[in-house]
Tab-separated table of C-alpha atoms in Angstrom:
chain	number	residue	atom	x	y	z
A	151	MET	CA	53.559	46.656	223.471
A	152	ASN	CA	54.180	47.249	227.154
A	153	ASN	CA	55.601	49.812	229.521
A	154	LEU	CA	59.006	48.791	230.830
A	155	ASP	CA	59.364	49.295	234.591
A	156	PRO	CA	56.702	52.014	234.904
A	157	THR	CA	57.297	52.482	238.656
A	158	ALA	CA	61.006	53.291	238.417
A	159	SER	CA	62.040	56.576	240.048
A	160	HIS	CA	65.570	57.979	239.893
A	161	GLN	CA	67.425	61.137	240.804
A	162	ILE	CA	68.675	63.085	237.780
A	163	ILE	CA	72.185	64.530	238.103
A	164	SER	CA	73.167	68.093	237.247
A	165	ASP	CA	73.669	67.472	233.506
A	166	GLY	CA	70.046	66.391	233.196
A	167	LYS	CA	70.788	62.718	232.600
A	168	ALA	CA	69.902	59.569	234.515
A	169	THR	CA	71.133	56.034	233.912
A	170	ILE	CA	68.728	53.180	234.610
A	171	ILE	CA	69.906	49.573	234.431
A	172	THR	CA	67.140	46.961	234.416
A	173	THR	CA	66.477	43.499	233.050
A	174	ALA	CA	63.897	43.210	230.298
A	175	PRO	CA	61.243	40.555	231.016
A	176	ASP	CA	61.658	37.252	229.219
A	177	THR	CA	58.982	38.017	226.661
A	178	ILE	CA	59.021	38.356	222.889
A	179	THR	CA	57.463	41.758	222.417
A	180	GLU	CA	58.175	45.448	221.959
A	181	TRP	CA	58.702	47.625	225.030
A	182	ILE	CA	58.181	51.384	225.089
A	183	ALA	CA	60.048	53.597	227.543
A	184	SER	CA	58.980	57.146	228.338
A	185	ALA	CA	60.042	59.544	231.086
A	186	PHE	CA	58.944	62.575	233.045
A	187	ALA	CA	60.697	64.690	235.667
A	188	VAL	CA	59.593	67.010	238.462
A	189	ASN	CA	61.678	69.995	239.519
A	190	PRO	CA	60.818	72.278	242.496
A	191	ARG	CA	61.527	75.392	240.386
A	192	SER	CA	60.615	74.520	236.786
A	193	GLY	CA	57.825	72.042	237.523
A	194	LEU	CA	56.889	69.040	235.399
A	195	GLY	CA	58.807	67.983	232.313
A	196	VAL	CA	57.826	65.179	229.953
A	197	ALA	CA	60.066	63.536	227.365
A	198	ALA	CA	59.054	64.505	223.843
A	199	ASN	CA	59.913	61.085	222.401
A	200	THR	CA	59.769	57.486	223.547
A	201	ALA	CA	62.440	54.798	223.280
A	202	ASN	CA	61.512	51.423	221.788
A	203	LEU	CA	63.111	48.107	222.653
A	204	THR	CA	62.255	44.797	220.969
A	205	THR	CA	63.131	41.665	222.944
A	206	PHE	CA	63.523	38.350	221.150
A	207	GLN	CA	64.628	34.810	221.944
A	208	LYS	CA	66.353	32.584	219.421
A	209	PHE	CA	65.358	29.405	221.248
A	210	PHE	CA	62.189	28.934	223.282
A	211	MET	CA	59.228	26.648	223.953
A	212	ARG	CA	55.499	27.228	224.295
A	213	PHE	CA	52.491	25.252	225.539
A	214	GLU	CA	49.609	24.970	223.058
A	215	LEU	CA	46.476	24.458	225.168
A	216	PRO	CA	42.711	24.910	224.990
A	217	PHE	CA	41.078	27.312	227.443
A	218	SER	CA	40.090	24.481	229.801
A	219	ALA	CA	39.585	20.721	230.083
A	220	ILE	CA	37.306	18.349	232.000
A	221	ARG	CA	38.574	16.309	234.928
A	222	GLY	CA	39.059	12.664	233.976
A	223	GLU	CA	39.188	13.165	230.219
A	224	VAL	CA	42.345	12.432	228.229
A	225	ILE	CA	43.872	15.586	226.767
A	226	ILE	CA	46.924	16.116	224.597
A	227	VAL	CA	49.362	18.766	225.778
A	228	GLN	CA	51.291	20.110	222.801
A	229	VAL	CA	54.718	21.640	223.389
A	230	THR	CA	56.140	23.627	220.468
A	231	VAL	CA	59.857	24.383	220.287
A	232	PHE	CA	61.053	27.381	218.275
A	233	ASN	CA	64.612	27.309	216.943
A	234	TYR	CA	65.914	30.512	215.377
A	235	LEU	CA	69.548	29.551	215.915
A	236	ASP	CA	71.871	29.057	212.933
A	237	GLN	CA	71.953	25.253	213.227
A	238	ASP	CA	69.652	22.290	213.750
A	239	GLN	CA	68.968	21.331	217.364
A	240	GLN	CA	68.279	17.947	218.917
A	241	VAL	CA	66.016	19.002	221.770
A	242	SER	CA	64.960	17.146	224.912
A	243	VAL	CA	61.486	18.276	225.969
A	244	LYS	CA	60.310	17.343	229.460
A	245	LEU	CA	56.941	17.729	231.154
A	246	ALA	CA	57.340	17.328	234.909
A	247	ASN	CA	55.165	15.089	237.066
A	248	ASN	CA	52.307	16.659	238.997
A	249	VAL	CA	49.982	15.232	241.648
A	250	ASN	CA	47.018	16.825	239.854
A	251	PHE	CA	47.301	14.757	236.671
A	252	THR	CA	48.529	11.381	235.429
A	253	PHE	CA	50.246	10.579	232.155
A	254	VAL	CA	48.507	8.039	229.900
A	255	ASP	CA	49.643	5.810	227.044
A	256	VAL	CA	48.137	5.533	223.556
A	257	ASN	CA	45.346	3.332	224.940
A	258	GLY	CA	44.388	5.823	227.650
A	259	ASN	CA	45.869	3.750	230.491
A	260	ASP	CA	47.836	5.366	233.315
A	261	PHE	CA	51.522	5.558	232.478
A	262	ASN	CA	54.503	6.318	234.731
A	263	PRO	CA	57.424	7.680	232.665
A	264	GLY	CA	59.723	8.117	235.673
A	265	SER	CA	60.204	10.121	238.844
A	266	ASP	CA	61.215	13.334	237.028
A	267	GLY	CA	58.496	13.374	234.402
A	268	TRP	CA	58.173	12.476	230.746
A	269	THR	CA	61.025	13.413	228.378
A	270	LYS	CA	60.766	13.272	224.595
A	271	SER	CA	63.377	14.079	221.962
A	272	VAL	CA	62.696	16.054	218.802
A	273	LEU	CA	64.868	17.432	215.987
A	274	VAL	CA	64.168	21.100	215.322
A	275	LYS	CA	65.665	22.431	212.101
A	276	GLU	CA	67.320	25.833	212.074
A	277	ASP	CA	64.902	28.745	211.697
A	278	SER	CA	61.989	26.352	212.211
A	279	VAL	CA	59.606	24.884	214.784
A	280	ALA	CA	58.652	21.366	215.895
A	281	SER	CA	56.190	19.934	218.414
A	282	VAL	CA	55.944	17.025	220.825
A	283	TYR	CA	52.783	15.730	222.492
A	284	PHE	CA	52.082	14.532	226.034
A	285	PRO	CA	48.757	12.729	226.659
A	286	LEU	CA	47.561	13.126	230.235
A	287	LYS	CA	44.457	12.909	232.404
A	288	PRO	CA	43.631	15.624	234.988
A	289	THR	CA	42.620	14.303	238.408
A	290	ALA	CA	41.908	17.574	240.276
A	291	LEU	CA	39.752	20.642	239.762
A	292	GLY	CA	40.897	24.219	239.454
A	293	LYS	CA	44.150	25.453	237.973
A	294	ILE	CA	46.854	22.827	237.652
A	295	LEU	CA	50.463	23.732	236.917
A	296	LEU	CA	52.227	22.476	233.814
A	297	ASP	CA	56.017	22.653	234.201
A	298	GLY	CA	58.028	22.102	231.023
A	299	THR	CA	61.645	22.428	229.885
A	300	ALA	CA	63.352	22.272	226.504
A	301	THR	CA	67.141	21.811	226.313
A	302	SER	CA	69.676	21.293	223.561
A	303	SER	CA	73.463	21.517	223.370
A	304	ILE	CA	73.400	25.324	223.052
A	305	GLY	CA	69.865	26.389	223.997
A	306	ALA	CA	67.436	26.018	226.867
A	307	ASP	CA	64.075	27.321	228.015
A	308	ALA	CA	61.622	26.616	230.826
A	309	VAL	CA	57.926	27.464	231.016
A	310	GLN	CA	55.306	27.116	233.742
A	311	ARG	CA	51.666	27.554	232.827
A	312	GLU	CA	48.398	27.172	234.702
A	313	PHE	CA	45.687	25.092	233.047
A	314	LEU	CA	42.048	25.298	234.118
A	315	ILE	CA	40.342	21.971	234.890
A	316	GLU	CA	36.552	21.996	235.260
A	317	ALA	CA	34.207	19.455	236.819
A	318	GLU	CA	32.483	16.775	234.823
A	319	GLY	CA	28.692	16.625	234.658
A	320	ILE	CA	26.147	19.392	234.046
A	321	LYS	CA	26.352	22.654	235.977
A	322	HIS	CA	23.284	23.699	238.001
A	323	ASN	CA	22.771	26.931	239.913
A	324	TYR	CA	20.621	27.255	243.046
A	325	ASN	CA	19.653	30.572	244.608
A	326	VAL	CA	18.670	31.173	248.252
A	327	PRO	CA	17.431	34.771	248.773
A	328	LEU	CA	17.635	36.457	252.170
A	329	LEU	CA	16.169	39.866	253.048
A	330	ILE	CA	18.105	41.851	255.667
A	331	ASP	CA	16.375	44.916	257.135
A	332	LEU	CA	18.890	47.380	258.564
A	333	ARG	CA	16.490	50.229	259.294
A	334	GLN	CA	16.616	49.494	263.021
A	335	GLY	CA	20.426	49.477	263.052
A	336	GLY	CA	22.555	47.060	265.059
A	337	ARG	CA	23.937	43.743	263.922
A	338	ILE	CA	22.039	40.973	262.215
A	339	ARG	CA	23.095	37.345	262.159
A	340	GLU	CA	21.345	34.807	259.940
A	341	THR	CA	21.954	31.115	259.311
A	342	ILE	CA	21.208	29.752	255.840
A	343	SER	CA	20.661	26.026	255.357
A	344	LEU	CA	21.919	24.628	252.077
A	345	SER	CA	21.077	21.238	250.620
A	346	PHE	CA	22.579	19.523	247.601
A	347	PRO	CA	21.340	16.710	245.327
A	348	PRO	CA	22.562	13.166	246.070
A	349	ASN	CA	24.341	12.779	242.706
A	350	LEU	CA	26.630	15.762	243.255
A	351	VAL	CA	30.003	15.615	241.480
A	352	GLU	CA	32.809	15.435	244.041
A	353	ASP	CA	34.571	18.758	244.794
A	354	SER	CA	32.321	20.655	242.364
A	355	VAL	CA	30.436	22.716	244.969
A	356	PHE	CA	30.919	26.464	244.641
A	357	ILE	CA	29.190	28.975	246.930
A	358	LYS	CA	28.944	32.652	246.023
A	359	ILE	CA	27.529	35.396	248.242
A	360	GLN	CA	26.201	38.556	246.611
A	361	VAL	CA	24.925	41.586	248.533
A	362	ILE	CA	22.604	44.047	246.773
A	363	GLY	CA	21.547	47.241	248.543
A	364	GLU	CA	18.158	48.947	248.192
A	365	HIS	CA	17.517	52.618	249.001
A	366	GLY	CA	14.368	54.413	249.941
A	367	ILE	CA	12.516	51.433	251.422
């Protein structure tokens, strides 16, 4: 459950009513609306009851993904289509191309489905769900964007989702301590030399600076 437009502020007319027109986010959930008012004479007033609104889509798609994947490994992106319409739907599901991954075939070889991406067709029965699968291989680190669409003759949905790609190999942490004495005041400038092992995984370097203060020294 969520608060719908919690920052909205409106002027209430003389009969004590205010009309607010807003678009509910495209999410299947229950929204709760509450209200309060401030008057220069009577002070603060809070609504005794809340209003509930349940939003629902009859046709939508969703990515089914693990938390993360490793660069260079073949993963299967599952797209599930939900059809709560009153008839069966022949659905075209497309996963768009992205420079941060390549599609692969059943043998794990790079595969180019076309300039727009890879489109698969699936029959989704009424009041049911069905899935299609896209094998791909991430080529970059960090969060890559998956851009998918599902369309039928009477329904459509589009979803973008970030997917975390981590570096291959074994993670190692190295710590370089530095003591800074500020008792004399002024500015201090220090240069820290960092060295890395020769078998470092490309683009996997991550540097973090942490400052911890001590009192009473």
